Amino acid sequence: MRMGRKSLPILAVILMVLACRERAGGQSTVHPMPWVGTWAASQQIPEPRNALPPDDLRDATVRQIVHVSVGGTTLRVHLSNAFGTEPLRFTSVHIARPLSAAAAAIDPASDKALTFAGHGDVIVPAGAEFISDPIDYSVAPLSNLAVTFHLETPPEGETSHPGSRSTTYYVHGDLVSAADLPDAKKVEHWYQLSGIDVAAPPNAAAVVVLGDSITDGHAATTNGNDRWPDVLAQHLQASPGTRAIGVLNHGIGGNHLLIDGLGPNALARFDRDVLAQAGVRYLIVLEGVNDLGGLTRTGEVPPAEHTKFVDRLLSAYQQIIMRAHTHGIEVIGGTITPYTGSDFYHPGPANEADRQAINQWIRTPGHFDAVIDFDSAIRDPHQPDRMLPVYDSGDHLHPSPAGYHAMGEAVPLSLFAH
C-alpha cells in the first residue's frame, strides 16, 4: 500500500508510542509521571580503611538500608560504578522493606527483583551509572528500604559512600532474597549504590544539599537518620504544601570547594551530584569550612593570602550559582557554622575573620537566591565564634544530633512552597 506524505508523520508517532510502550520483564520502560529523587548518596573512592578487601566482595551478597524522603508507588534504583576501572556485573538486585533500620532482616513478602532492560543482571561500564527499570512498589515517606545485590567478582576499583551512618551487611553466596543474614559481616559504609527515585505528582521536586561532613552527618546517630537533611525531610512531610519535595543528601566528609579531599571537590562533582539528579529544582550549598580551616592547618599565612583565598571561595560559589541557574535550579546559600576550638583545624582570629567575610557575602542579597542562616541557628550568642555547647558534638567542628536538629529546623519551608 502506498502512503501519502501526510501519513508518514502519523505513522512515525504511532511507531514511537509503540516503542515507548514496550515492556521489559513485565515492567513498562516509561512512566507517565515525572521522576523525583527520594534518596541519594555522593560517590567517591573509599580511602583504604573504608574499602572492603576484594575477596569479601567475591561471590558476595550486599544488603544496604537507606532512608527515603518523599513517597511514591513506583520506584527505580541507581547502581554506580563511577570510580571503577572495569565493567562491573551485578548478577541480581532486589528491593525489600527492612524490619528495622538497624538490622539485616526484611519482610520476605516485600522482596522484589529489579530488572535492567528486562534482565535480572546488569553490567555497568567503568565510570558509569545504571538505573533499573521502573517497578510498581509502594514507598511510604520517611520509610526505610533495603537494597540487596549479588556480585560474582569484586569491582576493579570500589565506588562508595563511606559516611553512610547506616549499617551495611555482606556475606558470601547469592542470598539476595534471604529473610535475614545472621552470619553477615557489618560495616558502616555504602557501596555501589547512588540513588532511588520515585514516580511523583507533577508538582514534585527535589532539593539537593551539596555539603561536607556537616551535611553528611558526622556525629549523627548510626542508623538513627538524624542528620540535618533528615530533619528537613521530616519538616517537609509535616506540611501539606511541601510533601512532594524530596531531599537528596550529597554531603561528603572532608569535602572542599577548591581542592579534592576524601572525595572530589564540589565543582568537580557538580554535574553528577546536582544536575543529574531526578527532579532537582532547589540546591542548598553548605560548603567552605574545610577550605577555610585547611588554609592554616599547618601554620599561619600572610594576610594577603587570606584575602586571595576568600576571593577564590567566593568565585567558586559564583560558579555553582551560575551553573545551577543555567539549568533552572534555585540556589540557596547556607552560612558557615562556627569552628573555633577545633583541634583539627586550630583556627585563629584570621580564620574567623575569613568566615565572617564569607558569611557576610552569603547573606548579601543578589548572590544566592535565598539564605539559610545555619551560623546564627547554632552559634553561642555569648561567643559567636563557637557553637552553643548543647549543639557541639565535642570536637567544636561538627554539631551533635541536637545541633543537627536545630539546623534542620532553621530551614524555612517557604523556600519550597511554590
JSON list of C-alpha atoms in Angstrom, two decimals, residues 237-327:
[
{"chain": "A", "resi": 237, "resn": "GLN", "atom": "CA", "xyz": [6.49, 15.91, 55.08]},
{"chain": "A", "resi": 238, "resn": "ALA", "atom": "CA", "xyz": [4.71, 17.55, 58.01]},
{"chain": "A", "resi": 239, "resn": "SER", "atom": "CA", "xyz": [3.46, 20.39, 55.82]},
{"chain": "A", "resi": 240, "resn": "PRO", "atom": "CA", "xyz": [0.80, 19.63, 53.17]},
{"chain": "A", "resi": 241, "resn": "GLY", "atom": "CA", "xyz": [2.30, 22.18, 50.78]},
{"chain": "A", "resi": 242, "resn": "THR", "atom": "CA", "xyz": [5.75, 20.55, 50.68]},
{"chain": "A", "resi": 243, "resn": "ARG", "atom": "CA", "xyz": [5.07, 16.81, 50.91]},
{"chain": "A", "resi": 244, "resn": "ALA", "atom": "CA", "xyz": [6.10, 16.30, 47.28]},
{"chain": "A", "resi": 245, "resn": "ILE", "atom": "CA", "xyz": [9.63, 17.66, 47.91]},
{"chain": "A", "resi": 246, "resn": "GLY", "atom": "CA", "xyz": [12.38, 15.04, 48.09]},
{"chain": "A", "resi": 247, "resn": "VAL", "atom": "CA", "xyz": [15.66, 15.68, 49.93]},
{"chain": "A", "resi": 248, "resn": "LEU", "atom": "CA", "xyz": [18.91, 14.36, 48.45]},
{"chain": "A", "resi": 249, "resn": "ASN", "atom": "CA", "xyz": [21.88, 14.44, 50.81]},
{"chain": "A", "resi": 250, "resn": "HIS", "atom": "CA", "xyz": [25.01, 14.99, 48.73]},
{"chain": "A", "resi": 251, "resn": "GLY", "atom": "CA", "xyz": [27.37, 15.67, 51.59]},
{"chain": "A", "resi": 252, "resn": "ILE", "atom": "CA", "xyz": [30.85, 14.13, 51.57]},
{"chain": "A", "resi": 253, "resn": "GLY", "atom": "CA", "xyz": [33.07, 14.09, 54.64]},
{"chain": "A", "resi": 254, "resn": "GLY", "atom": "CA", "xyz": [36.12, 16.32, 54.17]},
{"chain": "A", "resi": 255, "resn": "ASN", "atom": "CA", "xyz": [34.70, 17.94, 51.04]},
{"chain": "A", "resi": 256, "resn": "HIS", "atom": "CA", "xyz": [36.16, 21.19, 49.74]},
{"chain": "A", "resi": 257, "resn": "LEU", "atom": "CA", "xyz": [35.18, 23.77, 47.18]},
{"chain": "A", "resi": 258, "resn": "LEU", "atom": "CA", "xyz": [38.68, 24.27, 45.77]},
{"chain": "A", "resi": 259, "resn": "ILE", "atom": "CA", "xyz": [40.60, 21.02, 46.19]},
{"chain": "A", "resi": 260, "resn": "ASP", "atom": "CA", "xyz": [39.82, 17.32, 46.40]},
{"chain": "A", "resi": 261, "resn": "GLY", "atom": "CA", "xyz": [39.52, 15.96, 49.93]},
{"chain": "A", "resi": 262, "resn": "LEU", "atom": "CA", "xyz": [38.33, 12.46, 50.73]},
{"chain": "A", "resi": 263, "resn": "GLY", "atom": "CA", "xyz": [36.14, 12.83, 47.65]},
{"chain": "A", "resi": 264, "resn": "PRO", "atom": "CA", "xyz": [36.04, 15.04, 44.55]},
{"chain": "A", "resi": 265, "resn": "ASN", "atom": "CA", "xyz": [35.76, 18.78, 45.15]},
{"chain": "A", "resi": 266, "resn": "ALA", "atom": "CA", "xyz": [32.31, 20.35, 44.94]},
{"chain": "A", "resi": 267, "resn": "LEU", "atom": "CA", "xyz": [32.82, 21.84, 41.49]},
{"chain": "A", "resi": 268, "resn": "ALA", "atom": "CA", "xyz": [34.18, 18.58, 40.08]},
{"chain": "A", "resi": 269, "resn": "ARG", "atom": "CA", "xyz": [31.19, 16.56, 41.28]},
{"chain": "A", "resi": 270, "resn": "PHE", "atom": "CA", "xyz": [28.57, 19.19, 40.49]},
{"chain": "A", "resi": 271, "resn": "ASP", "atom": "CA", "xyz": [27.26, 17.63, 37.28]},
{"chain": "A", "resi": 272, "resn": "ARG", "atom": "CA", "xyz": [26.83, 14.15, 38.76]},
{"chain": "A", "resi": 273, "resn": "ASP", "atom": "CA", "xyz": [25.60, 15.14, 42.20]},
{"chain": "A", "resi": 274, "resn": "VAL", "atom": "CA", "xyz": [23.38, 18.07, 41.26]},
{"chain": "A", "resi": 275, "resn": "LEU", "atom": "CA", "xyz": [22.46, 18.33, 37.59]},
{"chain": "A", "resi": 276, "resn": "ALA", "atom": "CA", "xyz": [21.96, 14.59, 37.06]},
{"chain": "A", "resi": 277, "resn": "GLN", "atom": "CA", "xyz": [19.55, 14.19, 39.98]},
{"chain": "A", "resi": 278, "resn": "ALA", "atom": "CA", "xyz": [15.92, 13.43, 39.13]},
{"chain": "A", "resi": 279, "resn": "GLY", "atom": "CA", "xyz": [13.51, 16.33, 39.57]},
{"chain": "A", "resi": 280, "resn": "VAL", "atom": "CA", "xyz": [16.04, 18.72, 41.10]},
{"chain": "A", "resi": 281, "resn": "ARG", "atom": "CA", "xyz": [14.60, 22.23, 41.43]},
{"chain": "A", "resi": 282, "resn": "TYR", "atom": "CA", "xyz": [16.43, 23.52, 44.50]},
{"chain": "A", "resi": 283, "resn": "LEU", "atom": "CA", "xyz": [20.06, 23.42, 45.64]},
{"chain": "A", "resi": 284, "resn": "ILE", "atom": "CA", "xyz": [21.30, 24.16, 49.15]},
{"chain": "A", "resi": 285, "resn": "VAL", "atom": "CA", "xyz": [25.04, 24.85, 49.33]},
{"chain": "A", "resi": 286, "resn": "LEU", "atom": "CA", "xyz": [26.80, 24.39, 52.68]},
{"chain": "A", "resi": 287, "resn": "GLU", "atom": "CA", "xyz": [30.49, 24.20, 51.77]},
{"chain": "A", "resi": 288, "resn": "GLY", "atom": "CA", "xyz": [33.65, 26.04, 52.73]},
{"chain": "A", "resi": 289, "resn": "VAL", "atom": "CA", "xyz": [34.61, 25.22, 56.31]},
{"chain": "A", "resi": 290, "resn": "ASN", "atom": "CA", "xyz": [37.20, 22.66, 55.20]},
{"chain": "A", "resi": 291, "resn": "ASP", "atom": "CA", "xyz": [38.71, 25.15, 52.77]},
{"chain": "A", "resi": 292, "resn": "LEU", "atom": "CA", "xyz": [38.88, 27.86, 55.43]},
{"chain": "A", "resi": 293, "resn": "GLY", "atom": "CA", "xyz": [40.28, 25.57, 58.11]},
{"chain": "A", "resi": 294, "resn": "GLY", "atom": "CA", "xyz": [42.72, 23.91, 55.74]},
{"chain": "A", "resi": 295, "resn": "LEU", "atom": "CA", "xyz": [44.33, 27.22, 54.78]},
{"chain": "A", "resi": 296, "resn": "THR", "atom": "CA", "xyz": [46.17, 27.47, 58.10]},
{"chain": "A", "resi": 297, "resn": "ARG", "atom": "CA", "xyz": [46.01, 23.94, 59.42]},
{"chain": "A", "resi": 298, "resn": "THR", "atom": "CA", "xyz": [49.80, 23.55, 59.35]},
{"chain": "A", "resi": 299, "resn": "GLY", "atom": "CA", "xyz": [50.65, 27.19, 60.08]},
{"chain": "A", "resi": 300, "resn": "GLU", "atom": "CA", "xyz": [49.51, 30.77, 59.67]},
{"chain": "A", "resi": 301, "resn": "VAL", "atom": "CA", "xyz": [49.80, 32.51, 56.30]},
{"chain": "A", "resi": 302, "resn": "PRO", "atom": "CA", "xyz": [50.22, 36.21, 55.48]},
{"chain": "A", "resi": 303, "resn": "PRO", "atom": "CA", "xyz": [47.12, 38.43, 55.47]},
{"chain": "A", "resi": 304, "resn": "ALA", "atom": "CA", "xyz": [47.29, 38.79, 51.70]},
{"chain": "A", "resi": 305, "resn": "GLU", "atom": "CA", "xyz": [46.90, 35.02, 51.36]},
{"chain": "A", "resi": 306, "resn": "HIS", "atom": "CA", "xyz": [43.72, 35.14, 53.42]},
{"chain": "A", "resi": 307, "resn": "THR", "atom": "CA", "xyz": [42.30, 37.83, 51.14]},
{"chain": "A", "resi": 308, "resn": "LYS", "atom": "CA", "xyz": [43.14, 35.89, 47.98]},
{"chain": "A", "resi": 309, "resn": "PHE", "atom": "CA", "xyz": [41.72, 32.72, 49.45]},
{"chain": "A", "resi": 310, "resn": "VAL", "atom": "CA", "xyz": [38.40, 34.32, 50.36]},
{"chain": "A", "resi": 311, "resn": "ASP", "atom": "CA", "xyz": [38.17, 35.71, 46.82]},
{"chain": "A", "resi": 312, "resn": "ARG", "atom": "CA", "xyz": [38.72, 32.21, 45.40]},
{"chain": "A", "resi": 313, "resn": "LEU", "atom": "CA", "xyz": [35.99, 30.77, 47.60]},
{"chain": "A", "resi": 314, "resn": "LEU", "atom": "CA", "xyz": [33.56, 33.46, 46.50]},
{"chain": "A", "resi": 315, "resn": "SER", "atom": "CA", "xyz": [34.41, 32.70, 42.88]},
{"chain": "A", "resi": 316, "resn": "ALA", "atom": "CA", "xyz": [33.61, 29.03, 43.49]},
{"chain": "A", "resi": 317, "resn": "TYR", "atom": "CA", "xyz": [30.21, 29.97, 44.93]},
{"chain": "A", "resi": 318, "resn": "GLN", "atom": "CA", "xyz": [29.57, 32.12, 41.88]},
{"chain": "A", "resi": 319, "resn": "GLN", "atom": "CA", "xyz": [30.42, 29.22, 39.59]},
{"chain": "A", "resi": 320, "resn": "ILE", "atom": "CA", "xyz": [27.93, 26.97, 41.40]},
{"chain": "A", "resi": 321, "resn": "ILE", "atom": "CA", "xyz": [25.21, 29.62, 41.23]},
{"chain": "A", "resi": 322, "resn": "MET", "atom": "CA", "xyz": [25.81, 30.26, 37.54]},
{"chain": "A", "resi": 323, "resn": "ARG", "atom": "CA", "xyz": [25.82, 26.59, 36.58]},
{"chain": "A", "resi": 324, "resn": "ALA", "atom": "CA", "xyz": [22.68, 25.85, 38.58]},
{"chain": "A", "resi": 325, "resn": "HIS", "atom": "CA", "xyz": [20.81, 28.84, 37.16]},
{"chain": "A", "resi": 326, "resn": "THR", "atom": "CA", "xyz": [21.65, 27.69, 33.65]},
{"chain": "A", "resi": 327, "resn": "HIS", "atom": "CA", "xyz": [19.53, 24.61, 34.40]}
]
